[in-house]
Short mmCIF file of C-alpha atoms in Angstrom, two decimals:
data_model
loop_
_atom_site.label_atom_id
_atom_site.label_comp_id
_atom_site.label_asym_id
_atom_site.label_seq_id
_atom_site.Cartn_x
_atom_site.Cartn_y
_atom_site.Cartn_z
CA UNK A 6 120.56 -36.47 -53.25
CA UNK A 7 118.85 -39.48 -51.70
CA UNK A 8 120.67 -40.85 -48.61
CA UNK A 9 122.63 -44.08 -49.03
CA UNK A 10 122.22 -47.27 -46.99
CA UNK A 11 124.30 -47.38 -43.81
CA UNK A 12 124.42 -48.63 -40.22
CA UNK A 13 123.31 -46.60 -37.21
CA UNK A 14 124.27 -47.27 -33.60
CA UNK A 15 121.42 -46.58 -31.21
CA UNK A 16 120.73 -46.39 -27.51
CA UNK A 17 117.12 -47.36 -26.85
CA UNK A 18 115.27 -44.92 -24.61
CA UNK A 19 111.84 -46.57 -24.60
CA UNK A 20 110.20 -49.70 -25.94
CA UNK A 21 106.62 -50.45 -26.85
CA UNK A 22 104.68 -53.35 -25.36
CA UNK A 23 101.67 -55.35 -26.46
CA UNK A 24 99.51 -53.17 -24.22
CA UNK A 25 100.83 -50.01 -25.81
CA UNK A 26 102.54 -48.88 -22.60
CA UNK A 27 106.14 -47.70 -22.62
CA UNK A 28 108.87 -49.89 -21.14
CA UNK A 29 112.29 -48.60 -20.07
CA UNK A 30 115.01 -50.94 -21.36
CA UNK A 31 117.65 -52.51 -19.15
CA UNK A 32 121.26 -51.51 -19.65
CA UNK A 33 121.96 -54.71 -21.61
CA UNK A 34 119.00 -54.27 -23.95
CA UNK A 35 119.54 -50.56 -24.57
CA UNK A 36 122.31 -50.79 -27.20
CA UNK A 37 121.74 -51.94 -30.75
CA UNK A 38 122.81 -51.39 -34.34
CA UNK A 39 120.26 -51.05 -37.12
CA UNK A 40 120.97 -51.52 -40.81
CA UNK A 41 119.23 -48.77 -42.78
CA UNK A 42 118.60 -50.46 -46.11
CA UNK A 43 116.14 -48.56 -48.32
CA UNK A 44 115.20 -44.88 -48.13
CA UNK A 45 111.40 -44.59 -48.13
CA UNK A 46 110.97 -40.85 -47.58
CA UNK A 47 113.47 -38.04 -47.16
CA UNK A 48 113.07 -34.47 -45.99
CA UNK A 49 116.57 -32.94 -45.98
CA UNK A 50 117.83 -31.75 -42.60
CA UNK A 51 114.61 -32.92 -40.92
CA UNK A 52 113.88 -36.64 -41.17
CA UNK A 53 114.34 -39.78 -43.23
CA UNK A 54 112.22 -42.94 -43.16
CA UNK A 55 114.02 -46.22 -43.85
CA UNK A 56 113.21 -49.84 -44.41
CA UNK A 57 115.69 -51.40 -41.99
CA UNK A 58 116.90 -54.47 -40.15
CA UNK A 59 116.61 -54.04 -36.39
CA UNK A 60 117.21 -56.77 -33.83
CA UNK A 61 116.94 -59.46 -36.49
CA UNK A 62 113.61 -58.23 -37.86
CA UNK A 63 112.47 -56.00 -40.69
CA UNK A 64 111.31 -52.62 -39.43
CA UNK A 65 110.59 -49.09 -40.55
CA UNK A 66 112.90 -46.65 -38.80
CA UNK A 67 112.13 -42.96 -38.96
CA UNK A 68 115.33 -40.99 -38.26
CA UNK A 69 114.94 -37.41 -37.02
CA UNK A 70 118.08 -35.44 -37.82
CA UNK A 71 119.41 -32.75 -35.44
CA UNK A 72 117.43 -29.53 -35.83
CA UNK A 73 115.55 -27.09 -33.61
CA UNK A 74 112.34 -29.17 -33.44
CA UNK A 75 113.95 -32.60 -33.48
CA UNK A 76 112.94 -33.73 -29.98
CA UNK A 77 109.41 -32.38 -30.34
CA UNK A 78 108.91 -34.23 -33.64
CA UNK A 79 110.39 -37.53 -32.44
CA UNK A 80 108.47 -37.46 -29.16
CA UNK A 81 105.21 -36.72 -30.98
CA UNK A 82 105.80 -39.61 -33.40
CA UNK A 83 106.56 -42.06 -30.59
CA UNK A 84 103.93 -40.98 -28.08
CA UNK A 85 101.16 -40.70 -30.68
CA UNK A 86 102.01 -44.12 -32.11
CA UNK A 87 101.63 -45.55 -28.60
CA UNK A 88 98.23 -43.89 -28.20
CA UNK A 89 96.96 -45.09 -31.57
CA UNK A 90 98.15 -48.62 -30.91
CA UNK A 91 96.50 -48.62 -27.48
CA UNK A 92 93.23 -47.43 -29.07
CA UNK A 93 93.33 -50.50 -31.36
CA UNK A 94 93.55 -48.34 -34.47
CA UNK A 95 95.32 -49.75 -37.52
CA UNK A 96 98.93 -48.62 -37.21
CA UNK A 97 102.21 -50.53 -37.54
CA UNK A 98 103.23 -51.69 -34.06
CA UNK A 99 105.60 -49.16 -32.41
CA UNK A 100 108.86 -50.89 -31.40
CA UNK A 101 111.21 -48.37 -29.80
CA UNK A 102 112.42 -44.80 -29.43
CA UNK A 103 116.21 -44.45 -29.52
CA UNK A 104 119.06 -41.95 -29.71
CA UNK A 105 121.75 -42.34 -32.36
CA UNK A 106 125.48 -41.92 -31.88
CA UNK A 107 125.32 -39.20 -34.54
CA UNK A 108 122.85 -37.10 -32.51
CA UNK A 109 119.78 -38.32 -34.35
CA UNK A 110 116.60 -39.66 -32.77
CA UNK A 111 114.93 -42.76 -34.19
CA UNK A 112 111.42 -44.18 -33.94
CA UNK A 113 111.01 -47.77 -35.11
CA UNK A 114 107.82 -49.59 -36.02
CA UNK A 115 106.99 -53.02 -37.39
CA UNK A 116 107.42 -53.47 -41.14
CA UNK A 117 104.25 -54.54 -42.92
CA UNK A 118 105.05 -56.57 -46.07
CA UNK A 119 103.34 -56.32 -49.45
CA UNK A 120 102.49 -52.70 -48.76
CA UNK A 121 102.49 -49.36 -50.48
CA UNK A 122 100.99 -46.01 -49.67
CA UNK A 123 97.29 -45.80 -50.37
CA UNK A 124 98.08 -43.11 -52.95
CA UNK A 125 100.44 -45.47 -54.79
CA UNK A 126 98.00 -48.37 -54.71
CA UNK A 127 95.05 -46.30 -55.93
CA UNK A 128 97.16 -44.68 -58.66
CA UNK A 129 98.14 -48.12 -59.94
CA UNK A 130 94.52 -49.17 -60.47
CA UNK A 131 92.81 -48.81 -63.82
CA UNK A 132 90.11 -46.09 -63.80
CA UNK A 133 87.50 -48.74 -64.52
CA UNK A 134 88.44 -50.83 -61.46
CA UNK A 135 85.62 -49.42 -59.36
CA UNK A 136 85.33 -52.52 -57.16
CA UNK A 137 88.90 -52.29 -55.82
CA UNK A 138 88.62 -48.53 -55.32
CA UNK A 139 85.35 -48.98 -53.45
CA UNK A 140 86.95 -51.56 -51.16
CA UNK A 141 89.93 -49.33 -50.35
CA UNK A 142 87.97 -46.11 -49.88
CA UNK A 143 85.46 -47.93 -47.66
CA UNK A 144 88.29 -49.27 -45.49
CA UNK A 145 89.80 -45.78 -45.28
CA UNK A 146 86.51 -44.17 -44.26
CA UNK A 147 85.73 -46.90 -41.72
CA UNK A 148 89.17 -46.26 -40.19
CA UNK A 149 88.36 -42.55 -40.03
CA UNK A 150 85.15 -43.27 -38.15
CA UNK A 151 87.14 -45.27 -35.61
CA UNK A 152 89.65 -42.44 -35.31
CA UNK A 153 86.92 -39.88 -34.71
CA UNK A 154 85.08 -42.12 -32.26
CA UNK A 155 88.36 -42.41 -30.31
CA UNK A 156 88.83 -38.64 -30.25
CA UNK A 157 91.69 -38.40 -32.74
CA UNK A 158 92.24 -37.22 -36.30
CA UNK A 159 95.05 -36.94 -38.80
CA UNK A 160 96.08 -33.30 -39.20
CA UNK A 161 97.97 -33.98 -42.45
CA UNK A 162 95.25 -36.19 -43.88
CA UNK A 163 96.40 -37.20 -47.36
CA UNK A 164 96.53 -40.62 -49.01
CA UNK A 165 100.33 -40.79 -48.78
CA UNK A 166 99.96 -40.99 -45.01
CA UNK A 167 98.17 -44.34 -45.17
CA UNK A 168 99.66 -47.74 -45.90
CA UNK A 169 97.75 -50.40 -47.82
CA UNK A 170 98.64 -54.09 -47.55
CA UNK A 171 96.47 -57.03 -48.62
CA UNK A 172 93.35 -54.86 -48.53
CA UNK A 173 94.04 -53.49 -45.03
CA UNK A 174 94.60 -49.76 -44.50
CA UNK A 175 97.03 -48.55 -41.81
CA UNK A 176 97.83 -45.10 -40.47
CA UNK A 177 101.27 -43.58 -40.98
CA UNK A 178 102.84 -40.33 -39.73
CA UNK A 179 101.55 -40.61 -36.17
CA UNK A 180 103.36 -37.39 -35.30
CA UNK A 181 100.75 -35.29 -37.09
CA UNK A 182 97.79 -36.87 -35.28
CA UNK A 183 95.74 -34.82 -32.82
CA UNK A 184 93.89 -36.11 -29.76
CA UNK A 185 90.94 -35.15 -27.59
CA UNK A 186 89.58 -36.87 -24.47
CA UNK A 187 86.18 -37.22 -26.13
CA UNK A 188 84.78 -38.32 -29.46
CA UNK A 189 84.71 -35.71 -32.21
CA UNK A 190 81.68 -33.47 -32.74
CA UNK A 191 79.96 -33.31 -36.13
CA UNK A 192 81.73 -30.07 -37.13
CA UNK A 193 85.13 -31.57 -36.23
CA UNK A 194 84.34 -34.75 -38.16
CA UNK A 195 83.22 -32.74 -41.19
CA UNK A 196 86.38 -30.61 -41.18
CA UNK A 197 88.61 -33.69 -41.19
CA UNK A 198 86.53 -35.57 -43.77
CA UNK A 199 86.51 -32.53 -46.05
CA UNK A 200 90.31 -32.35 -45.80
CA UNK A 201 90.53 -36.03 -46.68
CA UNK A 202 88.16 -35.58 -49.63
CA UNK A 203 90.25 -32.68 -50.92
CA UNK A 204 93.18 -35.12 -51.14
CA UNK A 205 91.25 -37.65 -53.22
CA UNK A 206 91.76 -37.41 -56.99
CA UNK A 207 88.89 -35.52 -58.60
CA UNK A 208 88.06 -38.39 -61.02
CA UNK A 209 87.51 -40.61 -57.94
CA UNK A 210 85.19 -38.26 -56.05
CA UNK A 211 81.98 -40.00 -57.12
CA UNK A 212 83.32 -43.39 -56.02
CA UNK A 213 84.70 -41.94 -52.78
CA UNK A 214 81.47 -40.20 -51.80
CA UNK A 215 79.59 -43.38 -52.61
CA UNK A 216 81.59 -45.07 -49.85
CA UNK A 217 80.55 -42.58 -47.15
CA UNK A 218 78.14 -45.17 -45.76
CA UNK A 219 81.18 -47.11 -44.50
CA UNK A 220 81.97 -44.11 -42.30
CA UNK A 221 78.39 -43.51 -41.18
CA UNK A 222 77.81 -47.19 -40.35
CA UNK A 223 80.77 -47.11 -37.94
CA UNK A 224 79.62 -43.94 -36.14
CA UNK A 225 77.70 -43.84 -32.83
CA UNK A 226 73.95 -44.41 -33.12
CA UNK A 227 73.12 -40.91 -31.85
CA UNK A 228 75.14 -39.13 -34.57
CA UNK A 229 72.97 -37.03 -36.92
CA UNK A 230 73.99 -38.65 -40.20
CA UNK A 231 71.86 -36.39 -42.37
CA UNK A 232 73.39 -33.25 -40.85
CA UNK A 233 76.91 -34.61 -41.28
CA UNK A 234 76.37 -35.51 -44.95
CA UNK A 235 74.80 -32.14 -45.75
CA UNK A 236 77.55 -30.18 -44.01
CA UNK A 237 80.27 -32.25 -45.68
CA UNK A 238 78.93 -31.57 -49.17
CA UNK A 239 78.85 -27.84 -48.39
CA UNK A 240 82.40 -27.84 -46.96
CA UNK A 241 84.27 -29.83 -49.63
CA UNK A 242 84.66 -26.97 -52.20
CA UNK A 243 86.33 -24.75 -49.59
CA UNK A 244 88.59 -27.62 -48.50
CA UNK A 245 89.66 -28.21 -52.11
CA UNK A 246 90.43 -24.51 -52.55
CA UNK A 247 92.45 -24.44 -49.33
CA UNK A 248 94.38 -27.56 -50.33
CA UNK A 249 95.09 -26.12 -53.78
CA UNK A 250 96.48 -22.87 -52.38
CA UNK A 251 98.63 -24.70 -49.85
CA UNK A 252 100.09 -27.08 -52.43
CA UNK A 253 100.65 -24.22 -54.89
CA UNK A 254 103.10 -22.71 -52.39
CA UNK A 255 104.64 -26.10 -51.63
CA UNK A 256 105.68 -26.58 -55.27
CA UNK A 257 108.02 -23.59 -54.97
CA UNK A 258 109.98 -24.66 -51.89
CA UNK A 259 112.06 -27.60 -50.74
CA UNK A 260 109.98 -30.45 -49.27
CA UNK A 261 109.79 -34.24 -49.38
CA UNK A 262 108.61 -34.12 -53.01
CA UNK A 263 110.69 -31.28 -54.45
CA UNK A 264 114.10 -29.73 -54.11
CA UNK A 265 114.94 -26.07 -54.59
CA UNK A 266 118.35 -24.50 -55.11
CA UNK A 267 119.17 -20.82 -55.64
CA UNK A 268 122.69 -19.84 -56.72
CA UNK A 269 124.41 -17.50 -59.18
CA UNK A 270 121.21 -16.12 -60.66
CA UNK A 271 119.77 -19.60 -61.20
CA UNK A 272 116.74 -21.13 -59.52
CA UNK A 273 116.34 -24.89 -59.73
CA UNK A 274 113.15 -26.75 -58.82
CA UNK A 275 113.02 -30.48 -59.35
CA UNK A 276 111.35 -33.70 -58.34
CA UNK A 277 113.54 -35.67 -55.98
CA UNK A 278 113.43 -38.78 -58.15
CA UNK A 279 115.08 -37.02 -61.10
CA UNK A 280 118.39 -38.76 -61.98
CA UNK A 281 121.29 -36.81 -60.48
CA UNK A 282 123.36 -36.87 -63.68
CA UNK A 283 120.47 -35.47 -65.71
CA UNK A 284 120.07 -32.66 -63.18
CA UNK A 285 123.79 -31.89 -63.44
CA UNK A 286 123.67 -31.75 -67.24
CA UNK A 287 120.64 -29.46 -67.26
CA UNK A 288 122.17 -27.00 -64.81
CA UNK A 289 125.55 -27.05 -66.54
CA UNK A 290 124.30 -26.53 -70.10
CA UNK A 291 120.65 -27.19 -70.92
CA UNK A 292 121.10 -25.67 -74.38
CA UNK A 293 123.24 -28.56 -75.58
CA UNK A 294 120.08 -30.69 -75.81
CA UNK A 295 118.84 -28.37 -78.58
CA UNK A 296 121.98 -28.66 -80.72
CA UNK A 297 122.11 -30.96 -83.76
CA UNK A 298 118.74 -32.47 -82.82
CA UNK A 299 115.37 -32.55 -84.53
CA UNK A 300 113.12 -30.08 -82.73
CA UNK A 301 109.52 -30.79 -81.81
CA UNK A 302 108.80 -27.07 -81.97
CA UNK A 303 110.92 -24.10 -83.01
CA UNK A 304 109.21 -20.80 -82.29
CA UNK A 305 110.14 -17.31 -81.18
CA UNK A 306 108.58 -17.82 -77.76
CA UNK A 307 109.74 -21.35 -77.02
CA UNK A 308 111.71 -24.25 -78.43
CA UNK A 309 110.89 -27.88 -77.64
CA UNK A 310 112.98 -31.04 -77.94
CA UNK A 311 112.71 -34.67 -76.84
CA UNK A 312 115.33 -35.90 -74.36
CA UNK A 313 116.21 -39.57 -73.82
CA UNK A 314 117.95 -40.45 -70.58
CA UNK A 315 118.39 -43.73 -68.74
CA UNK A 316 115.63 -45.43 -70.68
CA UNK A 317 113.13 -42.65 -69.97
CA UNK A 318 111.75 -40.08 -72.41
CA UNK A 319 111.26 -36.44 -71.52
CA UNK A 320 110.20 -33.26 -73.27
CA UNK A 321 112.41 -30.22 -72.64
CA UNK A 322 110.88 -26.82 -73.31
CA UNK A 323 113.06 -23.71 -73.48
CA UNK A 324 111.40 -20.35 -72.97
CA UNK A 325 113.53 -18.11 -75.15
CA UNK A 326 114.88 -14.73 -74.18
CA UNK A 327 112.38 -11.92 -74.66
CA UNK A 328 113.11 -8.34 -75.79
CA UNK A 329 114.37 -5.99 -73.08
CA UNK A 330 111.17 -3.92 -72.89
CA UNK A 331 109.08 -7.08 -72.37
CA UNK A 332 111.40 -8.28 -69.61
CA UNK A 333 111.26 -4.91 -67.88
CA UNK A 334 107.45 -4.90 -67.96
CA UNK A 335 107.26 -8.43 -66.57
CA UNK A 336 110.14 -8.37 -64.09
CA UNK A 337 107.73 -8.73 -61.15
CA UNK A 338 105.61 -11.46 -62.77
CA UNK A 339 106.08 -15.19 -62.34
CA UNK A 340 108.04 -16.61 -65.30
CA UNK A 341 105.99 -18.75 -67.66
CA UNK A 342 108.16 -21.80 -66.98
CA UNK A 343 107.53 -21.45 -63.25
CA UNK A 344 103.78 -21.11 -63.83
CA UNK A 345 103.80 -24.25 -65.97
CA UNK A 346 105.78 -26.13 -63.29
CA UNK A 347 103.40 -25.14 -60.51
CA UNK A 348 100.21 -25.54 -62.53
CA UNK A 349 101.24 -29.00 -63.69
CA UNK A 350 102.05 -30.16 -60.17
CA UNK A 351 98.77 -28.80 -58.80
CA UNK A 352 96.65 -30.40 -61.53
CA UNK A 353 98.36 -33.75 -61.01
CA UNK A 354 97.79 -33.53 -57.25
CA UNK A 355 94.07 -33.52 -57.98
CA UNK A 356 94.28 -36.30 -60.57
CA UNK A 357 93.88 -34.14 -63.68
CA UNK A 358 95.60 -35.71 -66.69
CA UNK A 359 98.65 -33.67 -67.69
CA UNK A 360 102.35 -34.49 -68.22
CA UNK A 361 104.36 -34.53 -64.99
CA UNK A 362 106.77 -31.60 -64.71
CA UNK A 363 110.04 -33.01 -63.35
CA UNK A 364 112.29 -29.92 -63.33
CA UNK A 365 112.23 -26.17 -63.81
CA UNK A 366 115.34 -24.04 -64.31
CA UNK A 367 115.16 -20.24 -64.25
CA UNK A 368 118.15 -18.15 -65.32
CA UNK A 369 118.30 -14.43 -64.59
CA UNK A 370 120.58 -11.67 -65.76
CA UNK A 371 120.57 -9.26 -62.85
CA UNK A 372 116.93 -8.73 -61.92
CA UNK A 373 115.61 -9.67 -65.36
CA UNK A 374 114.66 -13.11 -66.61
CA UNK A 375 117.00 -14.38 -69.30
CA UNK A 376 115.96 -17.92 -70.19
CA UNK A 377 113.99 -20.69 -68.55
CA UNK A 378 113.57 -24.42 -69.04
CA UNK A 379 110.84 -26.89 -68.17
CA UNK A 380 111.45 -30.65 -68.25
CA UNK A 381 108.40 -32.92 -68.40
CA UNK A 382 107.72 -36.62 -68.70
CA UNK A 383 106.90 -37.47 -72.31
CA UNK A 384 103.37 -38.82 -72.70
CA UNK A 385 102.02 -40.96 -75.51
CA UNK A 386 99.43 -39.73 -77.95
CA UNK A 387 98.85 -37.10 -80.59
CA UNK A 388 97.27 -33.64 -80.57
CA UNK A 389 93.49 -33.54 -80.76
CA UNK A 390 93.60 -31.48 -83.96
CA UNK A 391 95.52 -34.21 -85.81
CA UNK A 392 93.42 -37.28 -85.01
CA UNK A 393 90.95 -38.83 -87.42
CA UNK A 394 87.55 -37.25 -86.79
CA UNK A 395 85.96 -40.70 -86.91
CA UNK A 396 87.52 -41.41 -83.51
CA UNK A 397 85.48 -38.55 -82.06
CA UNK A 398 82.30 -40.07 -83.50
CA UNK A 399 82.90 -43.54 -82.04
CA UNK A 400 79.82 -44.93 -80.21
CA UNK A 401 81.66 -44.97 -76.88
CA UNK A 402 82.06 -41.19 -77.06
CA UNK A 403 85.31 -41.60 -75.10
CA UNK A 404 87.12 -38.51 -76.38
CA UNK A 405 84.16 -36.18 -75.84
CA UNK A 406 83.54 -37.69 -72.40
CA UNK A 407 87.20 -37.16 -71.52
CA UNK A 408 86.98 -33.51 -72.54
CA UNK A 409 83.92 -33.04 -70.33
CA UNK A 410 85.79 -34.66 -67.43
CA UNK A 411 88.77 -32.29 -67.85
CA UNK A 412 86.34 -29.36 -68.07
CA UNK A 413 84.59 -30.25 -64.81
CA UNK A 414 87.88 -31.01 -63.05
CA UNK A 415 89.18 -27.54 -63.91
CA UNK A 416 85.87 -26.09 -62.76
CA UNK A 417 86.19 -27.85 -59.38
CA UNK A 418 89.57 -26.12 -58.96
CA UNK A 419 88.26 -22.71 -60.11
CA UNK A 420 90.79 -23.01 -62.92
CA UNK A 421 90.69 -21.90 -66.54
CA UNK A 422 93.21 -22.95 -69.20
CA UNK A 423 93.50 -19.73 -71.18
CA UNK A 424 94.27 -21.33 -74.56
CA UNK A 425 91.95 -24.21 -75.40
CA UNK A 426 93.06 -24.79 -78.96
CA UNK A 427 92.81 -28.42 -80.00
CA UNK A 428 96.59 -28.84 -80.18
CA UNK A 429 96.74 -28.31 -76.40
CA UNK A 430 94.94 -31.62 -75.82
CA UNK A 431 96.84 -34.88 -76.28
CA UNK A 432 94.84 -38.02 -77.08
CA UNK A 433 96.34 -41.46 -76.38
CA UNK A 434 95.37 -44.71 -78.09
CA UNK A 435 92.66 -45.38 -75.49
CA UNK A 436 91.05 -41.98 -76.01
CA UNK A 437 92.32 -40.46 -72.76
CA UNK A 438 92.75 -36.70 -72.96
CA UNK A 439 95.65 -34.81 -71.35
CA UNK A 440 96.07 -31.05 -71.01
CA UNK A 441 99.35 -29.47 -72.10
CA UNK A 442 100.79 -25.92 -72.30
CA UNK A 443 99.76 -24.76 -68.85
CA UNK A 444 101.62 -21.45 -68.60
CA UNK A 445 98.37 -19.57 -69.31
CA UNK A 446 96.30 -21.57 -66.82
CA UNK A 447 94.96 -19.52 -63.92
CA UNK A 448 93.21 -20.26 -60.66
CA UNK A 449 90.53 -17.62 -60.68
CA UNK A 450 90.08 -15.28 -57.72
CA UNK A 451 86.29 -15.23 -57.58
CA UNK A 452 83.20 -16.73 -59.19
CA UNK A 453 82.54 -13.85 -61.61
CA UNK A 454 86.12 -13.96 -62.91
CA UNK A 455 85.88 -17.74 -63.19
CA UNK A 456 82.66 -17.62 -65.21
CA UNK A 457 84.01 -14.92 -67.51
CA UNK A 458 87.21 -16.84 -68.21
CA UNK A 459 85.27 -20.10 -68.59
CA UNK A 460 83.17 -18.52 -71.32
CA UNK A 461 86.36 -17.51 -73.14
CA UNK A 462 87.75 -21.03 -72.76
CA UNK A 463 84.61 -22.61 -74.18
CA UNK A 464 84.41 -20.13 -77.05
CA UNK A 465 88.04 -20.85 -77.93
CA UNK A 466 87.49 -24.61 -77.78
CA UNK A 467 84.42 -24.46 -80.03
CA UNK A 468 86.33 -22.33 -82.56
CA UNK A 469 88.41 -25.45 -83.21
CA UNK A 470 85.31 -26.82 -84.93
CA UNK A 471 83.91 -23.61 -86.46
CA UNK A 472 83.82 -25.30 -89.87
CA UNK A 473 82.75 -28.69 -88.55
CA UNK A 474 79.32 -28.50 -86.92
CA UNK A 475 79.08 -32.29 -86.56
CA UNK A 476 82.18 -32.48 -84.36
CA UNK A 477 81.18 -29.39 -82.37
CA UNK A 478 77.79 -30.98 -81.65
CA UNK A 479 79.45 -34.12 -80.26
CA UNK A 480 81.30 -32.07 -77.64
CA UNK A 481 78.32 -29.81 -76.98
CA UNK A 482 75.96 -32.73 -76.35
CA UNK A 483 78.49 -34.43 -74.09
CA UNK A 484 78.70 -31.24 -72.01
CA UNK A 485 74.92 -30.92 -71.80
CA UNK A 486 74.63 -34.53 -70.63
CA UNK A 487 76.81 -33.72 -67.58
CA UNK A 488 75.12 -30.45 -66.57
#
């Protein structure tokens, strides 16, 4: 559950100055009370970031809760923020390091109004808004050049660790920054830029790479720009694969994004923004949502129903109990609901259109899977196999282009869907195409496996139009145009 607003009594241990040097407070200035108003980020038992009132001003206060690495984490956040501020890098001004009466440690920084994480700002832009994306990515890359020229880099280099306000980009999470007493070499720059690129949505990669000149223009004159660009292009696929594998594991443990609970043969995984009362109802009796309600799907394998809650619409999918022999054979395999949960989160991380999974509930009987549930945001649209074929033939070619985009995005992730029937693509009113039914999706182990499974995917997709050569040709030509 998200922490509630409260007051916190602090004893200031160190203050920042305009020069970036630390200042030890006097006895009179060392005591203060901050009002923690709005929870910005929360990692249970580790740290919570708050929008707060401190000494009459708005601030961001990061509270480090008592745990084994508390002092290390708080000191790194404070000391690194001082270094970044001294190096004239864009970071909210560090205000103070303090100890709370409750045993916590707190690091405060100036609050920057009209801001959101760079991830939030970019996600809010329309795909066609190339100008705004170019401006933001250029600012981000120019900031990276300044970091690297100063001998530092962001170890956890994702777009949620940058703040955007009025077109300016600022660094967050100073505690995960690394420092050298020299500027970074080409190989070190490439490694960090590849990590950053792996955290950019795949549909934005062309725009992002087109902004690389903003980085190169801010680098020292003696840097071999051609060598850096060549090495970066060669390194990005590996960085994407590494990021995918890391996030795959993250989706199955408790973190700032997800919660996990294991009790009484039940495993719960959920997004932290899921309403608490909906979570309680699902854990208590998820089956009641399927009673006396029109079903979206009623099959032997799964049953699907729409759920309305708090003004939001969800789709709840129940994976029905399988025969005993099947459960015995698959007792060591990942349940299909869990695969769908993880696959959906991973695809969305990379900007691939698919409904957001918001909760996964697994119920076991002893060592065997009994039932499982997957709750997803409901998306607008209709299955590809039900739309008027004239929409596919529209001059814009939007639907076919969208399919090609999904195809190449999966390819960039070494992923194959496993069941590319037309009903597993949802088309909204603007022609955007979303993938659904991800329990058969796999991230292939090697190139030969990937190519073999890709061929099966394409053959299955084209079978949708086995009696409609005209439609098949539209998709085929769109694919050939992007080869």
